[in-house]
Phi, psi and omega in degrees: 000137167235150177088198203263154205248138170300315174318340179261150184209148223210122181223142204238153178327308186264166188283339191030085188231122192292113191289353173274329184265164178273162170326289181298333174290324195296302211280335175281002200289324167316301175295356157312294190299307169295342177089026184264031186287343177329143166319316191287335156298314158309310188305324185290307171326289165325324172293313177292315160317301194292311198271344155266018160064047164227024163311305191290002185243014183272008180248013177286170167233167174312347181264335187263004159274161175264196182309292162275017167286307192300325188277351163302310203289306165294347156277300196302341186288294155330318175280335187262010129317356186031067173303152158278314185240156183225133178237139191251118196255096177033057187282002183244329200300357159277337171282154166289165203310289192309321173295333167315297192280343173299316181285292168329306164305307169314291177281004189276330190281322164336299198283312173299322186306298179294012170041044182276139141262133181256137168272080195262133188243103195244148142248030157288069204294329168305307174313287160348296202267335170323316181256355193255153183260331198205128157239109176261119169278131185243135165290159176307211193281134350288041174053061186261148171274140186239337171181141182245140200237148168267119173251142177218132172265358173063028178250132171257177179072018185305146168204165189301322189280288185350313194273354170303308192271004179274154167313316186288348169298310188290322174322276211296325184292315172304315167314301183288319200285329189277337191275333167294341180093329183353308185254021180272000000 
């Protein structure tokens, strides 16, 4: 297969919302590019906006939203094209710490509900542990796989906030910290 796969969605570090477009128009953007702007697509996007508490802001502009809300809009724009795999490239790095934790939690639940596999690229060890089933540690350039760690908190209703309270979280953190050689 050549070209861009319709099965993969990509979410950048910044939300990249178009400031002159409404939230609804921004979330429809990917569908427009794909030529799928029919009524069915719009209804799907509106359902996503309702499901994730952004519908009341559909006629607002990005400058009227908080950073966390903007990231959720960017995620909905990505989900609107119905990807099977989502690539998140430092998607939360532009947010302040509190907002980052809350948005991570929101996006974790959205991905679980939508049944989407995500590959999260992050330099934040806590974020990697709290969101992941597996953490892949890379060597320095050229970025080969150094190790893969299975993350299992053995708990129901896991989310990025409550797993941070578990003793295993510190164990995973310390293991990854040492493996990365940050303090060497």
